Short mmCIF file of C-alpha atoms in Angstrom, two decimals:
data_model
loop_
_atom_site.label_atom_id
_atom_site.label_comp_id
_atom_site.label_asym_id
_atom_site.label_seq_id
_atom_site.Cartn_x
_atom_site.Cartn_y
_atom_site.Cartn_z
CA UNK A 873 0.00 0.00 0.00
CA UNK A 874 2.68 2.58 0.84
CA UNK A 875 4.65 1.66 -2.86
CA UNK A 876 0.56 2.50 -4.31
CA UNK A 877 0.22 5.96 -2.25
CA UNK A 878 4.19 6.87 -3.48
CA UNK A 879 3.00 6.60 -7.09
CA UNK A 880 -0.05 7.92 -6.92
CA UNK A 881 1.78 10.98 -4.78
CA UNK A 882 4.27 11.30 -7.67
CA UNK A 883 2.40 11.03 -10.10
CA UNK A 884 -0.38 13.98 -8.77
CA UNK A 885 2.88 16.13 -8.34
CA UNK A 886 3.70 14.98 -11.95
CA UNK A 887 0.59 15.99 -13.26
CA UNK A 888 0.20 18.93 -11.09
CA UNK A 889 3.31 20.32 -12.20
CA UNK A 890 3.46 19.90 -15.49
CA UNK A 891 -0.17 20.27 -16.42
CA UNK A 892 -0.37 22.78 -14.29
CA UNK A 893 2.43 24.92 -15.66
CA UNK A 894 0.79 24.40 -19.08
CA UNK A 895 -2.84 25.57 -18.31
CA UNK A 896 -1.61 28.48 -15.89
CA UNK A 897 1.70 29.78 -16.56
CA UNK A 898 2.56 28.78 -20.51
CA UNK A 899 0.79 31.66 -21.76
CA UNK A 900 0.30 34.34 -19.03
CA UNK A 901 -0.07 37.73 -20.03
CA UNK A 902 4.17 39.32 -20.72
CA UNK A 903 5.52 36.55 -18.15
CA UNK A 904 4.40 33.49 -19.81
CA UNK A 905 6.94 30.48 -19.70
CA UNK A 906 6.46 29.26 -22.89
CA UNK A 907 7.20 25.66 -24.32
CA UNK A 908 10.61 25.72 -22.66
CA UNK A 909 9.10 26.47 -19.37
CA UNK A 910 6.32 23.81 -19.78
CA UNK A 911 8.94 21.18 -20.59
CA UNK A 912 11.01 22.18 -17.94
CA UNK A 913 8.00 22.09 -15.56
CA UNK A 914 7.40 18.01 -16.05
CA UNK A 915 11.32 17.27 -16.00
CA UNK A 916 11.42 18.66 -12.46
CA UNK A 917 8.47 16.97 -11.57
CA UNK A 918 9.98 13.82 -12.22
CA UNK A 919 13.18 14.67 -10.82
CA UNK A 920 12.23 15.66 -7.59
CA UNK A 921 9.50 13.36 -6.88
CA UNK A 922 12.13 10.14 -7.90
CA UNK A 923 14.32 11.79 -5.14
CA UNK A 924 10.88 12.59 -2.52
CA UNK A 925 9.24 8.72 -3.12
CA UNK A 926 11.40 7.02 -5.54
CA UNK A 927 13.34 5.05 -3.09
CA UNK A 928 9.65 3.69 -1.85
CA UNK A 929 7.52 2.97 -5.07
CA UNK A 930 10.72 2.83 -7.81
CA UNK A 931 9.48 6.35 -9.09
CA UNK A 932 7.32 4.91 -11.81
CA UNK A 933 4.37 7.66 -12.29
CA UNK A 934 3.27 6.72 -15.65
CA UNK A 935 1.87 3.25 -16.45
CA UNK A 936 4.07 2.75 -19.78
CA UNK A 937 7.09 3.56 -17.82
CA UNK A 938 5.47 0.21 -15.21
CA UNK A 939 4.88 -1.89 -18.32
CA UNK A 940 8.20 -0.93 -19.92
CA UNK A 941 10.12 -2.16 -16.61
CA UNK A 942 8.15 -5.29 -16.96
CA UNK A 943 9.33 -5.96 -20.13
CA UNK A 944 12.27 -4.86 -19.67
CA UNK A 945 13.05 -7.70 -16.94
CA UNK A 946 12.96 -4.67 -13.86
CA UNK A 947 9.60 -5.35 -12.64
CA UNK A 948 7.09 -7.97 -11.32
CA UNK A 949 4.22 -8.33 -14.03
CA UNK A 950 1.79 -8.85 -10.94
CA UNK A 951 2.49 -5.77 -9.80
CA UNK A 952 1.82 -3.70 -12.66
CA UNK A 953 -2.13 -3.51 -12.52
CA UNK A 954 -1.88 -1.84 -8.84
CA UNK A 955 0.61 0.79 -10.16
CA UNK A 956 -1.44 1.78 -13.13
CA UNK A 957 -4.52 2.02 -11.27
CA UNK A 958 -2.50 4.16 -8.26
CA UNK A 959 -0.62 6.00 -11.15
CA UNK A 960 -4.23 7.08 -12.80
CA UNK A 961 -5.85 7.81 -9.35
CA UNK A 962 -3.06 10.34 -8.51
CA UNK A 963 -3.02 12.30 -12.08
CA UNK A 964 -6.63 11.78 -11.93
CA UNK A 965 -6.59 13.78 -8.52
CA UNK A 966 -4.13 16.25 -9.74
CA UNK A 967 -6.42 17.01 -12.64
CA UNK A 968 -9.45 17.69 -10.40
CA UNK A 969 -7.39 20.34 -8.52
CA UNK A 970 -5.85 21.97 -11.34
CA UNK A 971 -9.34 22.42 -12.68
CA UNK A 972 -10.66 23.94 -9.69
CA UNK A 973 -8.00 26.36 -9.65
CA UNK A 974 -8.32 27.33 -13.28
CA UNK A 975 -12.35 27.51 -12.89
CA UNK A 976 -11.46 30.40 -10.60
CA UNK A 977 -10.55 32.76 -13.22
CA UNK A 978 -14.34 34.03 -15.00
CA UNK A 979 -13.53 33.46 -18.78
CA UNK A 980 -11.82 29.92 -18.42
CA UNK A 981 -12.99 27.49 -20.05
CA UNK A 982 -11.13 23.63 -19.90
CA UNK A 983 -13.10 22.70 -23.50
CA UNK A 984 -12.11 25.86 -24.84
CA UNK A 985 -8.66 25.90 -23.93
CA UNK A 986 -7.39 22.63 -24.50
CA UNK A 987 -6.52 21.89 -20.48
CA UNK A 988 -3.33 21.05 -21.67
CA UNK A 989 -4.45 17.90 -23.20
CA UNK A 990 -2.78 16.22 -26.15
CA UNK A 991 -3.78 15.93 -29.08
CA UNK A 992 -3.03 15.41 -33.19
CA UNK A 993 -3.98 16.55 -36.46
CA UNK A 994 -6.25 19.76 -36.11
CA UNK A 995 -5.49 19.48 -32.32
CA UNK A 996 -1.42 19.08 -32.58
CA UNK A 997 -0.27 22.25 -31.46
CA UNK A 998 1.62 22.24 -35.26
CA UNK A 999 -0.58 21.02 -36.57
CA UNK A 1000 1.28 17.63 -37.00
CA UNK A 1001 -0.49 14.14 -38.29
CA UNK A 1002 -1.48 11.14 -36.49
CA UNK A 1003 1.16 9.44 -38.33
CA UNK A 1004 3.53 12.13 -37.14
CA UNK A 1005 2.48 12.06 -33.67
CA UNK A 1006 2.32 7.90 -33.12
CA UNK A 1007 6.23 8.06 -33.90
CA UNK A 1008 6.87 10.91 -31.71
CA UNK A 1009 5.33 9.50 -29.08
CA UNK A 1010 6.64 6.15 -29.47
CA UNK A 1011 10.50 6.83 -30.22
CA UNK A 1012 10.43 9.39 -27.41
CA UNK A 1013 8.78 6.83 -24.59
CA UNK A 1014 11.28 4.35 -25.92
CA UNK A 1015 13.90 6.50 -25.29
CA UNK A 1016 12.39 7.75 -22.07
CA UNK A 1017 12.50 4.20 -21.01
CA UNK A 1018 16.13 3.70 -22.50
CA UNK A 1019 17.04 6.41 -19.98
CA UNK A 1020 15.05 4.97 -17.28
CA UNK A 1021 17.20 1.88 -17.72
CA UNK A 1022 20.66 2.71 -17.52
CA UNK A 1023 20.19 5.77 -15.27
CA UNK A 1024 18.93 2.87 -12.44
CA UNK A 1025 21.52 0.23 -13.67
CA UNK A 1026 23.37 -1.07 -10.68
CA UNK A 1027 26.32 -0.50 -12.60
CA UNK A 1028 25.07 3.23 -12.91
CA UNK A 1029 26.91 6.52 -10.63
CA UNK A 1030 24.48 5.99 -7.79
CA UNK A 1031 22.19 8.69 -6.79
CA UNK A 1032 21.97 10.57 -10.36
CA UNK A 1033 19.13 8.63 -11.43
CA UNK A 1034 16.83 11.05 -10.86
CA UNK A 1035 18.48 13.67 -12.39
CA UNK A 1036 19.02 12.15 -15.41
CA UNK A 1037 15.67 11.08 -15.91
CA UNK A 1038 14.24 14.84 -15.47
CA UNK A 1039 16.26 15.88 -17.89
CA UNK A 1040 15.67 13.32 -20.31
CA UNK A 1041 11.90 14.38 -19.65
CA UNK A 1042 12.48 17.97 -20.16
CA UNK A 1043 14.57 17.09 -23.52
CA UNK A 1044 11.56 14.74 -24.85
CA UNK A 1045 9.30 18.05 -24.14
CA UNK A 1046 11.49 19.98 -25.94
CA UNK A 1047 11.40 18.21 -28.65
CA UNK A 1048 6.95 16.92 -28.89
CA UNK A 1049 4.95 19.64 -27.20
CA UNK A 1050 5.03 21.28 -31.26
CA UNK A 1051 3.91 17.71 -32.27
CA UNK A 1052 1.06 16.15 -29.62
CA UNK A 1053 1.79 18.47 -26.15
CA UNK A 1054 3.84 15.49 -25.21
CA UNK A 1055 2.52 12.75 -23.62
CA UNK A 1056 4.68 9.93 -23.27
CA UNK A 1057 2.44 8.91 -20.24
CA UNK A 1058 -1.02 7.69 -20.63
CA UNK A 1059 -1.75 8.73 -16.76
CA UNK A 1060 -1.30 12.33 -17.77
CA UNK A 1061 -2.98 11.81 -20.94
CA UNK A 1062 -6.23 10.78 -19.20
CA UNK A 1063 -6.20 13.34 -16.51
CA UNK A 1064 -6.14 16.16 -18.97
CA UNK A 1065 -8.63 14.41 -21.85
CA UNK A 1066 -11.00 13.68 -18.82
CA UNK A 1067 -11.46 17.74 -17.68
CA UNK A 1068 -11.04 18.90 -21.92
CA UNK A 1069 -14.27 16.81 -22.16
CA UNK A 1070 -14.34 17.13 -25.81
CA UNK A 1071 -12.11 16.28 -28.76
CA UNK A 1072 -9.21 15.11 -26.27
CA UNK A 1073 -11.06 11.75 -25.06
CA UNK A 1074 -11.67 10.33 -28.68
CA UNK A 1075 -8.12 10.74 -29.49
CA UNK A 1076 -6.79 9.17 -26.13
CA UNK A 1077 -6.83 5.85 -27.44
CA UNK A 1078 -3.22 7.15 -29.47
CA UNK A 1079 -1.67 8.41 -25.97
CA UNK A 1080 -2.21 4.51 -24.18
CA UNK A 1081 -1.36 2.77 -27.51
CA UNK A 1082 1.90 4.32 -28.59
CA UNK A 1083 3.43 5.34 -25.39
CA UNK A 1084 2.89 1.72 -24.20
CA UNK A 1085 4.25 0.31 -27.34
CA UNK A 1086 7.20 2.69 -27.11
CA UNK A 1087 8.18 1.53 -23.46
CA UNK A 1088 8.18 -2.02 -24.13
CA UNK A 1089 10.25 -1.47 -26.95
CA UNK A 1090 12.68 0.60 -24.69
CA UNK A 1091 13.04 -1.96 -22.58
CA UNK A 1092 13.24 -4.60 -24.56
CA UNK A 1093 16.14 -2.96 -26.78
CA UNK A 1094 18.05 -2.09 -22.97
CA UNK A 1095 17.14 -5.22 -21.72
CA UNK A 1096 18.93 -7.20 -24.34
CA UNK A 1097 22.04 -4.09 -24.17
CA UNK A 1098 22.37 -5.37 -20.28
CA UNK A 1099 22.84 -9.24 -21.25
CA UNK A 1100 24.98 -8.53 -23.57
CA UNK A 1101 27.28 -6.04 -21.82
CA UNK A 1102 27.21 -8.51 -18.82
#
């Protein structure tokens, strides 16, 4: 139960963070952070929340990141159901709040403005296909999970982990808000598509399927890296 609460802890601060930086900060008035801001905003999510619970729960907060480790030989398959359903309950949570806050301001509107919910073809940011943004998303989870991998290693500089897997974070944000928003984590996918209400829940089938995919390809490809190497 306390490895549950840690994920669904880290991922509400994941959600809360990032999300949150999206719907209230991104585009403020003159002081807006902008895409770099927003991708910063999830990296440090990660990063501190791997150092605040990781050590409890593994630092998971995404369920393709769970499933990846299971494939990739770092994590017990009969575990994984719990930490998806913990991992959607806390971004889930974090959604709820973030809404309330945004509700606060008179002219918001969560259908209106997106909610920082991902999205493709006329709702890509750029504009960008779905055939653009099922590669993005899977490449960059694989390589998320890549990261994942040899940043934990036991052969890894201990205590870095986290730090390397923020940044990868904030580098795959970088690189797909233009393309979906970034999701590379079906937990955060659903939090936002369930408060947009609208377009985002038809197209969340895309942010489960190829983020999934991706990580199990991640840790497949690092999974047969480690036997080799050892």
């Amino acid at each position: 139960m306390k490895r549950l609460v840690a994920e669904a802890l880290g991922t509400f601060v994941l959600v809360a963070g990032g999300c949150g930086s999206a719907v209230l900060s991104a585009a403020f008035p003159e002081l807006g952070i902008g895409f770099m801001g927003v991708a910063l905003a999830f990296g440090l999510s990660v990063l501190v929340m791997a150092y605040a619970v990781g050590h409890i729960s593994g630092g998971h907060f995404n369920p393709a990141v769970t499933l990846g480790l299971v494939a990739g030989g770092r994590f017990p398959a009969s575990q994984a159901i719990p930490y998806i359903i913990a991992q959607l309950a806390g971004g889930i949570a974090a959604g709820a709040v973030l809404y309330l806050i945004a509700s606060g301001k008179g002219d918001f509107s969560a259908a209106a403005s997106g909610f920082a919910a991902n999205g493709y073809s006329e709702h890509s940011p750029g504009g960008f296909s779905l055939q653009s943004g099922m590669i993005a998303e899977g490449v960059m989870t694989a390589i998320f999970l890549i990261v994942i991998m040899g940043a934990t290693s036991e052969r890894a500089p201990k205590g870095f982990a986290p730090i390397a897997i923020g940044l990868a974070l904030t580098l795959i944000h970088l690189i797909s808000i233009p393309v979906t928003n970034t999701s590379v984590n079906p937990a955060r996918s659903t939090a936002a598509a369930l408060f947009q209400g609208d377009w985002a829940i038809s197209q969340l089938w895309m942010f489960w399927l190829m983020p999934i995919i991706g990580a199990v390809i991640g840790g497949l490809i690092y999974r047969g890296l480690e036997e080799k190497a050892a």
